[in-house]
Structure formats: C-alpha cells, structure tokens
Amino acid sequence: MIRALSGGLGHGAEVIGGKAHGLVRLLRLGLPVPPGIVVGAADCREYLAAGTLPDGLDEAVAALGGRVSVRSGAAVSMPGMMDTLLDVTPPVATAVAAVFESWNTPRAVTYRRLHGIADDLGTAVVVQTMVYGDRDGRSGSGVAFSRDPNTGDPGPYGEVLFGRRGDAVVAGAERTLPISALRAREPGVWDSLCAALRTVERHYRDVCQVEFTVESGRLWLLQVRPGGLAGRAAMRVAVDLAREGLITRAEAVARADPDRLPRTPLLAAGIAVLSRGLGASPGVATGRVATTAGAAVRMAAAGPVILVRPTTSPLDLHGLAAAAGVVTARGGPASHAAVVARSMGKPAVVGAPIGELAEGRLVTVDGSAGVVAAGEHTPVASADDPAETTLRKWAR
Amino acid sequence: MDDGDGLVLHTLRCMGFSSAGRVADAAGISADDAEDGLIALAQAGLVTHERGAFGGWGVTDAGKLVDAERVAGELDAEGARGVLTEAYRRFVGLNSEFLDLCSAWQMRAGGGGPVINDHEDAGYDGVVLERLGDFDGRAVVVLGEISGAVARFGRYRERLGVALGRVRGGEIGYVADELESYHHVWFQLHEDLLVTLGIPR
C-alpha cells in the first residue's frame, strides 16, 4: 500500500521501514524533508511472492513531480546491503522492483543470518523528490552527528562535500571537509543544521546521525539514526545526557554500563589528533610512520613502526607483519587491510586522511576509536576516565 | 623469459614476499623449478631476495612492469579480456560479501560496539561457517568463469578448496589467519585479477 510521507503517518518501522519511520519523526519535529511516498514492507513480500506491485504507485509518484530518489529501508537497519537509486525519472516500477529484489541478494541474506534478522520481513521503499547536492556552488551533501562519535565531545561532528550528491560522500572516493566548513561557507545552513541536530537529540534523547543535502543554500534532511556509539564515547555521552537532564542517571548506567562495554584500550579524549578514520582492529600502538612496506621492514629493526598506506595489497603483507599498527587512507572496516590486521592482532585505522603522516613521524594509533595522534600516548586506565568513574558511582 | 619463469614472476607478484616453497605451491610447480626460476629472475633484476625475519623473495619495480606487460599481452593474445572483465564484475560483488564474512568471523556485535570474536560461541561460529560454505558454492561458479578465460586461475580454486577443507576439519586459522587461509588466497586472487586486467587498486 502506498502512503504519503507526512508527520501524521502513524505506522511503526515494521510496516513502513526504519528510514521512513525516521523521516516521519523529522516531519513531526518540523524539520525539512523532501516530499515523498512509502511503499510498505508488505508490498515487498507481495512482490517477492507474486511479482506484483501495489496499485497507485505511478500516480502517487507522478504527483511528486520531477525526478526522484528510490531508497530501501527495512525495519531493521542493514546498512549498504540493499539498493538505492538516485535521480530516477518516473515511472519508478522498475526501480522499486529492483530495490525489492535486492532484499534477496546473497550478501543481504548472509548479513541477515549473521545478525539474526528474519528472511521474510522484506524492505519498504521510500520514493522522494530528488534534491541535488550538485546543483550549484551553494549545494552539497554530508553526514553529521550531534556529538563526536569517537570521543563523545559535544557539538556537531561529520563531513561535507560541496557540489556533490550524497552518494559521493558515502562512496568515500572524494576528499570531504569537516562539517565545520559549512559555518564559513553557508552560515544560514550551518545554523539550521545545528538547530536540527539539537532538536533530534532532544527528541530521541540520544546522539543522532543525520544525512543531509544542501540544495542552493537550502537544507534537506534525508535520514536520521539515533545511538550507535561505542566504548568510552558512549560512556561520555551517557554521562553528559544525564547531566543535561535528557535521561536519568539510571538510564545512563543502563545504556553505557562500564562492565558491559568492550575492554579495549582507548586514548584519552582531547589529545592532539592528526587524522581520524574508522577503527578497524582494536588496540593502541605507537611507532614511527613508514610509508612503504620495505621501509616498515627496514625501520622495524630500530623500533616499532606504523605502516601507513593509501590502500593495501598482498605486496604490503611483510610490512604489516613487521609493523605494530596500520593506517590506510581508503577502505572500510570490511577491507583486506582490516581483515589482515585483525588476523595479526594489530591495531588498524582505515579510511583516514594520511597527508600529515610523514615518514619517520612518531604517532599513536587507536584502532577502536579510529584516531591517529601525534607522539606517544598510553591508553587510559579505567580509573582515569572521568565518565567511567561517574557511571560507576551512579551504578552503586 | 620462458613461460615457466613468467609464471613464477607473476605468482610472486600476486603473493608479496614469500619463500620459494610457497611460490612453488601457489604456482603448482616443483620447489626446484620455483627456485631455479627465482634465481634466473633475480639475475634479470626482476625479483630480489631479502634476508631477515620479514624477508623472502619479492618482486622489484622492474619485475612488476615486466609482469604487467606479459600478463596483459597474454590476455589479449588469448582474446580473453572481455570474458575476464565480465567475471571480475561478479567477483567484486562476491568480494564485498566475503569481506563481510571475514569481519563477522573476527569481530561480533557487542553491547557497546564490536568486540573481538573469541570463538567460544560454537553457535555463532557455526552460522558464519555455514555462510562461508554457501559463499564458496557460489564463488566456485565465478571461479569457473575466470579459469575458463585464463587457465592459470584454476589453481586458486584448488587452494581455496584446501583452505575450506582444513577449516571444516577444525583448523579455524584457515579462515583468515594462516598464509594459506581462505582470505589470504582470495586476497591474492583479487590482486591477480587487478594485475591481469591492469586495474589500479
């Protein structure tokens, strides 16, 4: 059944999918969301069983006017597993069918088995008026967290790519700017985004992540996800939210129980950071930067080495074996480099800009937080982390 | 350079630093032939031998260039570029799924984010290995297309099969830890496809 996206839509995520559910919340909060419709998860099940799409799809999409985006959105998040099609010219039957069929790709099936998600749920599809991050010089795309997901520090954190669509940000092929670049270039958009992040955080009573597009100086929100922080950042945020009165102390302890969080060593918050990426293999290691596998092997004779590569190939394996940790500019937590680093039990940070990491420089990598810091640092002992100390006090 | 030395050079190019014995095994030739080939290639400046804990045989920059030219020439001479390019497209889809599987094998979701999989939970490991078996069944099809286009790729199928057999026999280091683990062989296959098709990583 086709439903218009509106703040009045009362169905749960199991009917309209997690993405649409979040968009409905944004609309209720008065935040800018491109007009759209939702094709329900039941329609996916019907399509996969009988090959038929719901009545009224073409008419509903035609009423939106112009080109659209067609995005998957299951009740349970399955990031990157299903299709998203941008800039589709109606009619959209083929595109909607393609997204429905992507529910059953082997990769999606594997993901569901590993995460205990039922195979018969199906995915909803959100069709929205296309907004163009590449329309002009006052356009762009990005992702933003309401707080730093690595440290829990307050204030917006994220990245933006001017003059590009959202798929360019997600693909990671182009160099993004820190989200603060918006402040100088589009102060009005920056203010709107900061206000929106505060609003969603108050609503969800948790850190939130939004995907956004700026089209000719106007902000549009395309997705919201609450939560998802790990380790010490989760503890810091739980304590701060309780102090701000958004959650109770008991909720803070329940969300970030220090005894249940993984006991991976992490660097203290607030140290000088040279580069940030994604933590791909936990642990902390300090050493001198080696920018080739050969240099890593040579330098390792004199002391610990951090191998820094744009990406890794089998030709880097002996360098990785010699190194104490690894940083790569490209690739995600599911990359060959990450798999090899984990197999060797070495800290790894992936998808991190490496311009500052010159050969011979002494750095420390934190493979949980995804941080590369200048100089030597030792992991924080539990007793020295103020957030953990506070949570333990509240737990008593 | 004869075809035997060319195979040794290309095998080493896709493996990274290795002993002569590992090159022989990966290429499916005798240890003596691998050793002779490596020595001849070293005299031509195409490979080098480094001592030390992380040493072994490795290709030189000159060796990479010669190999790239040789495999590209071979591919075009056999008229196999189109078929291999198409098979590579399917490999890329499998590769994403396989790296998801390796990540799930090594790390699992915990209350406060991903934690290292300690392999104490036989139920969880069983699910991952069941999916690896399913994956392998689909990978065989694409590997068949690849080795149908360029016969030397057939050796990867054999090596992956050996790794999976050892995993099934309880040697779980052959998922992603050992030098001849399923992941490491797959990683070399990935490199081989990129080198053969001339695609930068």
PDB file of N, CA and C in Angstrom, chain A residues 311-388:
ATOM      1  N   THR A 311      46.221   2.232   0.363  1.00  0.00           N
ATOM      2  CA  THR A 311      45.399   1.033   0.439  1.00  0.00           C
ATOM      3  C   THR A 311      46.398  -0.115   0.532  1.00  0.00           C
ATOM      4  N   THR A 312      45.950  -1.335   0.814  1.00  0.00           N
ATOM      5  CA  THR A 312      46.949  -2.406   0.901  1.00  0.00           C
ATOM      6  C   THR A 312      46.708  -3.479  -0.148  1.00  0.00           C
ATOM      7  N   SER A 313      47.808  -4.104  -0.553  1.00  0.00           N
ATOM      8  CA  SER A 313      47.755  -5.244  -1.461  1.00  0.00           C
ATOM      9  C   SER A 313      48.613  -6.336  -0.817  1.00  0.00           C
ATOM     10  N   PRO A 314      48.625  -7.545  -1.394  1.00  0.00           N
ATOM     11  CA  PRO A 314      49.487  -8.594  -0.821  1.00  0.00           C
ATOM     12  C   PRO A 314      50.958  -8.159  -0.761  1.00  0.00           C
ATOM     13  N   LEU A 315      51.343  -7.184  -1.600  1.00  0.00           N
ATOM     14  CA  LEU A 315      52.737  -6.725  -1.578  1.00  0.00           C
ATOM     15  C   LEU A 315      53.079  -5.988  -0.288  1.00  0.00           C
ATOM     16  N   ASP A 316      52.072  -5.629   0.505  1.00  0.00           N
ATOM     17  CA  ASP A 316      52.312  -4.933   1.778  1.00  0.00           C
ATOM     18  C   ASP A 316      52.345  -5.885   2.976  1.00  0.00           C
ATOM     19  N   LEU A 317      52.078  -7.169   2.736  1.00  0.00           N
ATOM     20  CA  LEU A 317      51.880  -8.082   3.870  1.00  0.00           C
ATOM     21  C   LEU A 317      53.115  -8.209   4.758  1.00  0.00           C
ATOM     22  N   HIS A 318      54.314  -8.230   4.163  1.00  0.00           N
ATOM     23  CA  HIS A 318      55.505  -8.357   5.010  1.00  0.00           C
ATOM     24  C   HIS A 318      55.719  -7.080   5.820  1.00  0.00           C
ATOM     25  N   GLY A 319      55.319  -5.927   5.256  1.00  0.00           N
ATOM     26  CA  GLY A 319      55.402  -4.666   6.001  1.00  0.00           C
ATOM     27  C   GLY A 319      54.434  -4.669   7.166  1.00  0.00           C
ATOM     28  N   LEU A 320      53.251  -5.194   6.936  1.00  0.00           N
ATOM     29  CA  LEU A 320      52.259  -5.311   8.013  1.00  0.00           C
ATOM     30  C   LEU A 320      52.758  -6.242   9.114  1.00  0.00           C
ATOM     31  N   ALA A 321      53.413  -7.325   8.690  1.00  0.00           N
ATOM     32  CA  ALA A 321      53.943  -8.272   9.676  1.00  0.00           C
ATOM     33  C   ALA A 321      55.001  -7.603  10.545  1.00  0.00           C
ATOM     34  N   ALA A 322      55.767  -6.685   9.949  1.00  0.00           N
ATOM     35  CA  ALA A 322      56.844  -6.017  10.693  1.00  0.00           C
ATOM     36  C   ALA A 322      56.317  -4.869  11.552  1.00  0.00           C
ATOM     37  N   ALA A 323      55.133  -4.340  11.216  1.00  0.00           N
ATOM     38  CA  ALA A 323      54.627  -3.126  11.871  1.00  0.00           C
ATOM     39  C   ALA A 323      53.870  -3.439  13.158  1.00  0.00           C
ATOM     40  N   ALA A 324      53.747  -2.402  14.003  1.00  0.00           N
ATOM     41  CA  ALA A 324      52.972  -2.536  15.238  1.00  0.00           C
ATOM     42  C   ALA A 324      51.515  -2.137  15.032  1.00  0.00           C
ATOM     43  N   GLY A 325      51.260  -1.373  13.959  1.00  0.00           N
ATOM     44  CA  GLY A 325      49.898  -0.942  13.658  1.00  0.00           C
ATOM     45  C   GLY A 325      49.836  -0.469  12.224  1.00  0.00           C
ATOM     46  N   VAL A 326      48.618  -0.233  11.717  1.00  0.00           N
ATOM     47  CA  VAL A 326      48.486   0.150  10.313  1.00  0.00           C
ATOM     48  C   VAL A 326      47.408   1.221  10.157  1.00  0.00           C
ATOM     49  N   VAL A 327      47.649   2.133   9.200  1.00  0.00           N
ATOM     50  CA  VAL A 327      46.676   3.161   8.829  1.00  0.00           C
ATOM     51  C   VAL A 327      46.515   3.112   7.320  1.00  0.00           C
ATOM     52  N   THR A 328      45.276   3.070   6.829  1.00  0.00           N
ATOM     53  CA  THR A 328      45.074   3.168   5.381  1.00  0.00           C
ATOM     54  C   THR A 328      44.142   4.324   5.080  1.00  0.00           C
ATOM     55  N   ALA A 329      44.374   4.958   3.920  1.00  0.00           N
ATOM     56  CA  ALA A 329      43.559   6.113   3.534  1.00  0.00           C
ATOM     57  C   ALA A 329      42.202   5.666   3.003  1.00  0.00           C
ATOM     58  N   ARG A 330      42.188   4.535   2.302  1.00  0.00           N
ATOM     59  CA  ARG A 330      40.928   4.071   1.714  1.00  0.00           C
ATOM     60  C   ARG A 330      40.492   2.766   2.374  1.00  0.00           C
ATOM     61  N   GLY A 331      39.271   2.380   2.063  1.00  0.00           N
ATOM     62  CA  GLY A 331      38.773   1.105   2.572  1.00  0.00           C
ATOM     63  C   GLY A 331      38.048   1.272   3.891  1.00  0.00           C
ATOM     64  N   GLY A 332      37.170   0.337   4.184  1.00  0.00           N
ATOM     65  CA  GLY A 332      36.374   0.382   5.403  1.00  0.00           C
ATOM     66  C   GLY A 332      36.756  -0.747   6.336  1.00  0.00           C
ATOM     67  N   PRO A 333      35.947  -0.920   7.398  1.00  0.00           N
ATOM     68  CA  PRO A 333      36.227  -1.984   8.363  1.00  0.00           C
ATOM     69  C   PRO A 333      36.143  -3.382   7.742  1.00  0.00           C
ATOM     70  N   ALA A 334      35.441  -3.500   6.601  1.00  0.00           N
ATOM     71  CA  ALA A 334      35.449  -4.780   5.891  1.00  0.00           C
ATOM     72  C   ALA A 334      36.314  -4.606   4.644  1.00  0.00           C
ATOM     73  N   SER A 335      37.630  -4.506   4.835  1.00  0.00           N
ATOM     74  CA  SER A 335      38.572  -4.416   3.726  1.00  0.00           C
ATOM     75  C   SER A 335      39.657  -5.457   3.969  1.00  0.00           C
ATOM     76  N   HIS A 336      40.439  -5.766   2.926  1.00  0.00           N
ATOM     77  CA  HIS A 336      41.523  -6.737   3.113  1.00  0.00           C
ATOM     78  C   HIS A 336      42.468  -6.293   4.227  1.00  0.00           C
ATOM     79  N   ALA A 337      42.798  -4.983   4.246  1.00  0.00           N
ATOM     80  CA  ALA A 337      43.743  -4.475   5.255  1.00  0.00           C
ATOM     81  C   ALA A 337      43.209  -4.734   6.663  1.00  0.00           C
ATOM     82  N   ALA A 338      41.911  -4.467   6.866  1.00  0.00           N
ATOM     83  CA  ALA A 338      41.306  -4.656   8.182  1.00  0.00           C
ATOM     84  C   ALA A 338      41.335  -6.137   8.567  1.00  0.00           C
ATOM     85  N   VAL A 339      41.008  -7.002   7.620  1.00  0.00           N
ATOM     86  CA  VAL A 339      40.984  -8.446   7.915  1.00  0.00           C
ATOM     87  C   VAL A 339      42.381  -8.931   8.291  1.00  0.00           C
ATOM     88  N   VAL A 340      43.395  -8.482   7.528  1.00  0.00           N
ATOM     89  CA  VAL A 340      44.763  -8.928   7.801  1.00  0.00           C
ATOM     90  C   VAL A 340      45.236  -8.380   9.155  1.00  0.00           C
ATOM     91  N   ALA A 341      44.971  -7.099   9.432  1.00  0.00           N
ATOM     92  CA  ALA A 341      45.397  -6.505  10.702  1.00  0.00           C
ATOM     93  C   ALA A 341      44.768  -7.261  11.871  1.00  0.00           C
ATOM     94  N   ARG A 342      43.480  -7.577  11.765  1.00  0.00           N
ATOM     95  CA  ARG A 342      42.824  -8.318  12.846  1.00  0.00           C
ATOM     96  C   ARG A 342      43.415  -9.711  12.999  1.00  0.00           C
ATOM     97  N   SER A 343      43.752 -10.332  11.854  1.00  0.00           N
ATOM     98  CA  SER A 343      44.305 -11.687  11.934  1.00  0.00           C
ATOM     99  C   SER A 343      45.658 -11.663  12.645  1.00  0.00           C
ATOM    100  N   MET A 344      46.357 -10.517  12.574  1.00  0.00           N
ATOM    101  CA  MET A 344      47.655 -10.396  13.237  1.00  0.00           C
ATOM    102  C   MET A 344      47.522  -9.750  14.615  1.00  0.00           C
ATOM    103  N   GLY A 345      46.287  -9.376  14.999  1.00  0.00           N
ATOM    104  CA  GLY A 345      46.067  -8.753  16.300  1.00  0.00           C
ATOM    105  C   GLY A 345      46.683  -7.370  16.412  1.00  0.00           C
ATOM    106  N   LYS A 346      46.755  -6.638  15.272  1.00  0.00           N
ATOM    107  CA  LYS A 346      47.376  -5.306  15.296  1.00  0.00           C
ATOM    108  C   LYS A 346      46.340  -4.213  15.114  1.00  0.00           C
ATOM    109  N   PRO A 347      46.482  -3.099  15.863  1.00  0.00           N
ATOM    110  CA  PRO A 347      45.526  -2.001  15.716  1.00  0.00           C
ATOM    111  C   PRO A 347      45.518  -1.473  14.283  1.00  0.00           C
ATOM    112  N   ALA A 348      44.328  -1.140  13.779  1.00  0.00           N
ATOM    113  CA  ALA A 348      44.216  -0.593  12.425  1.00  0.00           C
ATOM    114  C   ALA A 348      43.189   0.522  12.402  1.00  0.00           C
ATOM    115  N   VAL A 349      43.536   1.596  11.676  1.00  0.00           N
ATOM    116  CA  VAL A 349      42.605   2.682  11.390  1.00  0.00           C
ATOM    117  C   VAL A 349      42.497   2.758   9.869  1.00  0.00           C
ATOM    118  N   VAL A 350      41.272   2.719   9.350  1.00  0.00           N
ATOM    119  CA  VAL A 350      41.091   2.739   7.891  1.00  0.00           C
ATOM    120  C   VAL A 350      40.274   3.959   7.498  1.00  0.00           C
ATOM    121  N   GLY A 351      40.380   4.342   6.213  1.00  0.00           N
ATOM    122  CA  GLY A 351      39.623   5.486   5.718  1.00  0.00           C
ATOM    123  C   GLY A 351      40.046   6.787   6.378  1.00  0.00           C
ATOM    124  N   ALA A 352      41.345   6.919   6.692  1.00  0.00           N
ATOM    125  CA  ALA A 352      41.839   8.111   7.388  1.00  0.00           C
ATOM    126  C   ALA A 352      42.758   8.913   6.466  1.00  0.00           C
ATOM    127  N   PRO A 353      42.572  10.240   6.362  1.00  0.00           N
ATOM    128  CA  PRO A 353      43.488  11.046   5.552  1.00  0.00           C
ATOM    129  C   PRO A 353      44.928  10.868   6.050  1.00  0.00           C
ATOM    130  N   ILE A 354      45.883  10.678   5.111  1.00  0.00           N
ATOM    131  CA  ILE A 354      47.248  10.351   5.542  1.00  0.00           C
ATOM    132  C   ILE A 354      48.242  11.456   5.204  1.00  0.00           C
ATOM    133  N   GLY A 355      47.740  12.626   4.783  1.00  0.00           N
ATOM    134  CA  GLY A 355      48.621  13.735   4.376  1.00  0.00           C
ATOM    135  C   GLY A 355      49.587  14.182   5.466  1.00  0.00           C
ATOM    136  N   GLU A 356      49.170  14.108   6.729  1.00  0.00           N
ATOM    137  CA  GLU A 356      50.006  14.575   7.837  1.00  0.00           C
ATOM    138  C   GLU A 356      50.981  13.506   8.326  1.00  0.00           C
ATOM    139  N   LEU A 357      50.859  12.301   7.799  1.00  0.00           N
ATOM    140  CA  LEU A 357      51.607  11.174   8.363  1.00  0.00           C
ATOM    141  C   LEU A 357      52.886  10.933   7.564  1.00  0.00           C
ATOM    142  N   ALA A 358      53.863  11.814   7.772  1.00  0.00           N
ATOM    143  CA  ALA A 358      55.116  11.753   7.016  1.00  0.00           C
ATOM    144  C   ALA A 358      56.029  10.674   7.585  1.00  0.00           C
ATOM    145  N   GLU A 359      56.838  10.103   6.685  1.00  0.00           N
ATOM    146  CA  GLU A 359      57.779   9.047   7.068  1.00  0.00           C
ATOM    147  C   GLU A 359      58.622   9.468   8.279  1.00  0.00           C
ATOM    148  N   GLY A 360      58.704   8.599   9.269  1.00  0.00           N
ATOM    149  CA  GLY A 360      59.564   8.857  10.424  1.00  0.00           C
ATOM    150  C   GLY A 360      58.856   9.542  11.587  1.00  0.00           C
ATOM    151  N   ARG A 361      57.661  10.117  11.341  1.00  0.00           N
ATOM    152  CA  ARG A 361      56.946  10.825  12.406  1.00  0.00           C
ATOM    153  C   ARG A 361      56.451   9.838  13.477  1.00  0.00           C
ATOM    154  N   LEU A 362      56.586  10.227  14.735  1.00  0.00           N
ATOM    155  CA  LEU A 362      56.120   9.361  15.826  1.00  0.00           C
ATOM    156  C   LEU A 362      54.616   9.566  16.026  1.00  0.00           C
ATOM    157  N   VAL A 363      53.845   8.500  15.910  1.00  0.00           N
ATOM    158  CA  VAL A 363      52.389   8.604  16.054  1.00  0.00           C
ATOM    159  C   VAL A 363      51.867   7.450  16.908  1.00  0.00           C
ATOM    160  N   THR A 364      50.647   7.650  17.409  1.00  0.00           N
ATOM    161  CA  THR A 364      49.954   6.596  18.139  1.00  0.00           C
ATOM    162  C   THR A 364      48.616   6.338  17.453  1.00  0.00           C
ATOM    163  N   VAL A 365      48.327   5.075  17.157  1.00  0.00           N
ATOM    164  CA  VAL A 365      47.038   4.745  16.540  1.00  0.00           C
ATOM    165  C   VAL A 365      46.134   4.065  17.567  1.00  0.00           C
ATOM    166  N   ASP A 366      44.877   4.455  17.545  1.00  0.00           N
ATOM    167  CA  ASP A 366      43.855   3.842  18.381  1.00  0.00           C
ATOM    168  C   ASP A 366      42.867   3.135  17.455  1.00  0.00           C
ATOM    169  N   GLY A 367      42.993   1.833  17.393  1.00  0.00           N
ATOM    170  CA  GLY A 367      42.209   1.053  16.435  1.00  0.00           C
ATOM    171  C   GLY A 367      40.775   0.806  16.864  1.00  0.00           C
ATOM    172  N   SER A 368      40.373   1.323  18.018  1.00  0.00           N
ATOM    173  CA  SER A 368      38.958   1.271  18.402  1.00  0.00           C
ATOM    174  C   SER A 368      38.272   2.564  18.025  1.00  0.00           C
ATOM    175  N   ALA A 369      38.874   3.690  18.405  1.00  0.00           N
ATOM    176  CA  ALA A 369      38.261   4.995  18.155  1.00  0.00           C
ATOM    177  C   ALA A 369      38.514   5.476  16.726  1.00  0.00           C
ATOM    178  N   GLY A 370      39.480   4.861  16.019  1.00  0.00           N
ATOM    179  CA  GLY A 370      39.768   5.304  14.661  1.00  0.00           C
ATOM    180  C   GLY A 370      40.576   6.592  14.619  1.00  0.00           C
ATOM    181  N   VAL A 371      41.486   6.747  15.568  1.00  0.00           N
ATOM    182  CA  VAL A 371      42.223   8.009  15.712  1.00  0.00           C
ATOM    183  C   VAL A 371      43.719   7.767  15.538  1.00  0.00           C
ATOM    184  N   VAL A 372      44.397   8.724  14.863  1.00  0.00           N
ATOM    185  CA  VAL A 372      45.853   8.747  14.799  1.00  0.00           C
ATOM    186  C   VAL A 372      46.306  10.036  15.481  1.00  0.00           C
ATOM    187  N   ALA A 373      47.080   9.910  16.572  1.00  0.00           N
ATOM    188  CA  ALA A 373      47.500  11.073  17.347  1.00  0.00           C
ATOM    189  C   ALA A 373      49.000  11.275  17.202  1.00  0.00           C
ATOM    190  N   ALA A 374      49.446  12.544  17.354  1.00  0.00           N
ATOM    191  CA  ALA A 374      50.872  12.854  17.294  1.00  0.00           C
ATOM    192  C   ALA A 374      51.543  12.408  18.585  1.00  0.00           C
ATOM    193  N   GLY A 375      52.730  11.834  18.455  1.00  0.00           N
ATOM    194  CA  GLY A 375      53.517  11.493  19.627  1.00  0.00           C
ATOM    195  C   GLY A 375      53.095  10.187  20.281  1.00  0.00           C
ATOM    196  N   GLU A 376      53.630   9.990  21.475  1.00  0.00           N
ATOM    197  CA  GLU A 376      53.363   8.740  22.189  1.00  0.00           C
ATOM    198  C   GLU A 376      52.298   8.969  23.261  1.00  0.00           C
ATOM    199  N   HIS A 377      51.341   8.086  23.335  1.00  0.00           N
ATOM    200  CA  HIS A 377      50.292   8.180  24.350  1.00  0.00           C
ATOM    201  C   HIS A 377      50.032   6.798  24.895  1.00  0.00           C
ATOM    202  N   THR A 378      49.675   6.737  26.139  1.00  0.00           N
ATOM    203  CA  THR A 378      49.325   5.438  26.704  1.00  0.00           C
ATOM    204  C   THR A 378      47.819   5.359  26.844  1.00  0.00           C
ATOM    205  N   PRO A 379      47.258   4.163  26.688  1.00  0.00           N
ATOM    206  CA  PRO A 379      45.811   4.019  26.827  1.00  0.00           C
ATOM    207  C   PRO A 379      45.349   4.453  28.212  1.00  0.00           C
ATOM    208  N   VAL A 380      44.104   4.903  28.268  1.00  0.00           N
ATOM    209  CA  VAL A 380      43.537   5.357  29.537  1.00  0.00           C
ATOM    210  C   VAL A 380      43.236   4.160  30.423  1.00  0.00           C
ATOM    211  N   ALA A 381      43.675   4.220  31.651  1.00  0.00           N
ATOM    212  CA  ALA A 381      43.239   3.205  32.617  1.00  0.00           C
ATOM    213  C   ALA A 381      41.812   3.546  33.032  1.00  0.00           C
ATOM    214  N   SER A 382      41.027   2.511  33.318  1.00  0.00           N
ATOM    215  CA  SER A 382      39.616   2.723  33.654  1.00  0.00           C
ATOM    216  C   SER A 382      39.443   3.771  34.745  1.00  0.00           C
ATOM    217  N   ALA A 383      40.329   3.727  35.763  1.00  0.00           N
ATOM    218  CA  ALA A 383      40.165   4.621  36.906  1.00  0.00           C
ATOM    219  C   ALA A 383      40.398   6.079  36.529  1.00  0.00           C
ATOM    220  N   ASP A 384      41.089   6.310  35.386  1.00  0.00           N
ATOM    221  CA  ASP A 384      41.416   7.677  34.997  1.00  0.00           C
ATOM    222  C   ASP A 384      40.374   8.293  34.073  1.00  0.00           C
ATOM    223  N   ASP A 385      39.349   7.550  33.711  1.00  0.00           N
ATOM    224  CA  ASP A 385      38.335   8.079  32.805  1.00  0.00           C
ATOM    225  C   ASP A 385      37.192   8.663  33.641  1.00  0.00           C
ATOM    226  N   PRO A 386      37.032  10.005  33.604  1.00  0.00           N
ATOM    227  CA  PRO A 386      36.011  10.617  34.463  1.00  0.00           C
ATOM    228  C   PRO A 386      34.602  10.074  34.199  1.00  0.00           C
ATOM    229  N   ALA A 387      34.286   9.805  32.916  1.00  0.00           N
ATOM    230  CA  ALA A 387      32.936   9.310  32.609  1.00  0.00           C
ATOM    231  C   ALA A 387      32.712   7.940  33.243  1.00  0.00           C
ATOM    232  N   GLU A 388      33.740   7.086  33.137  1.00  0.00           N
ATOM    233  CA  GLU A 388      33.588   5.744  33.713  1.00  0.00           C
ATOM    234  C   GLU A 388      33.460   5.821  35.242  1.00  0.00           C
TER     235      GLU A 388
END
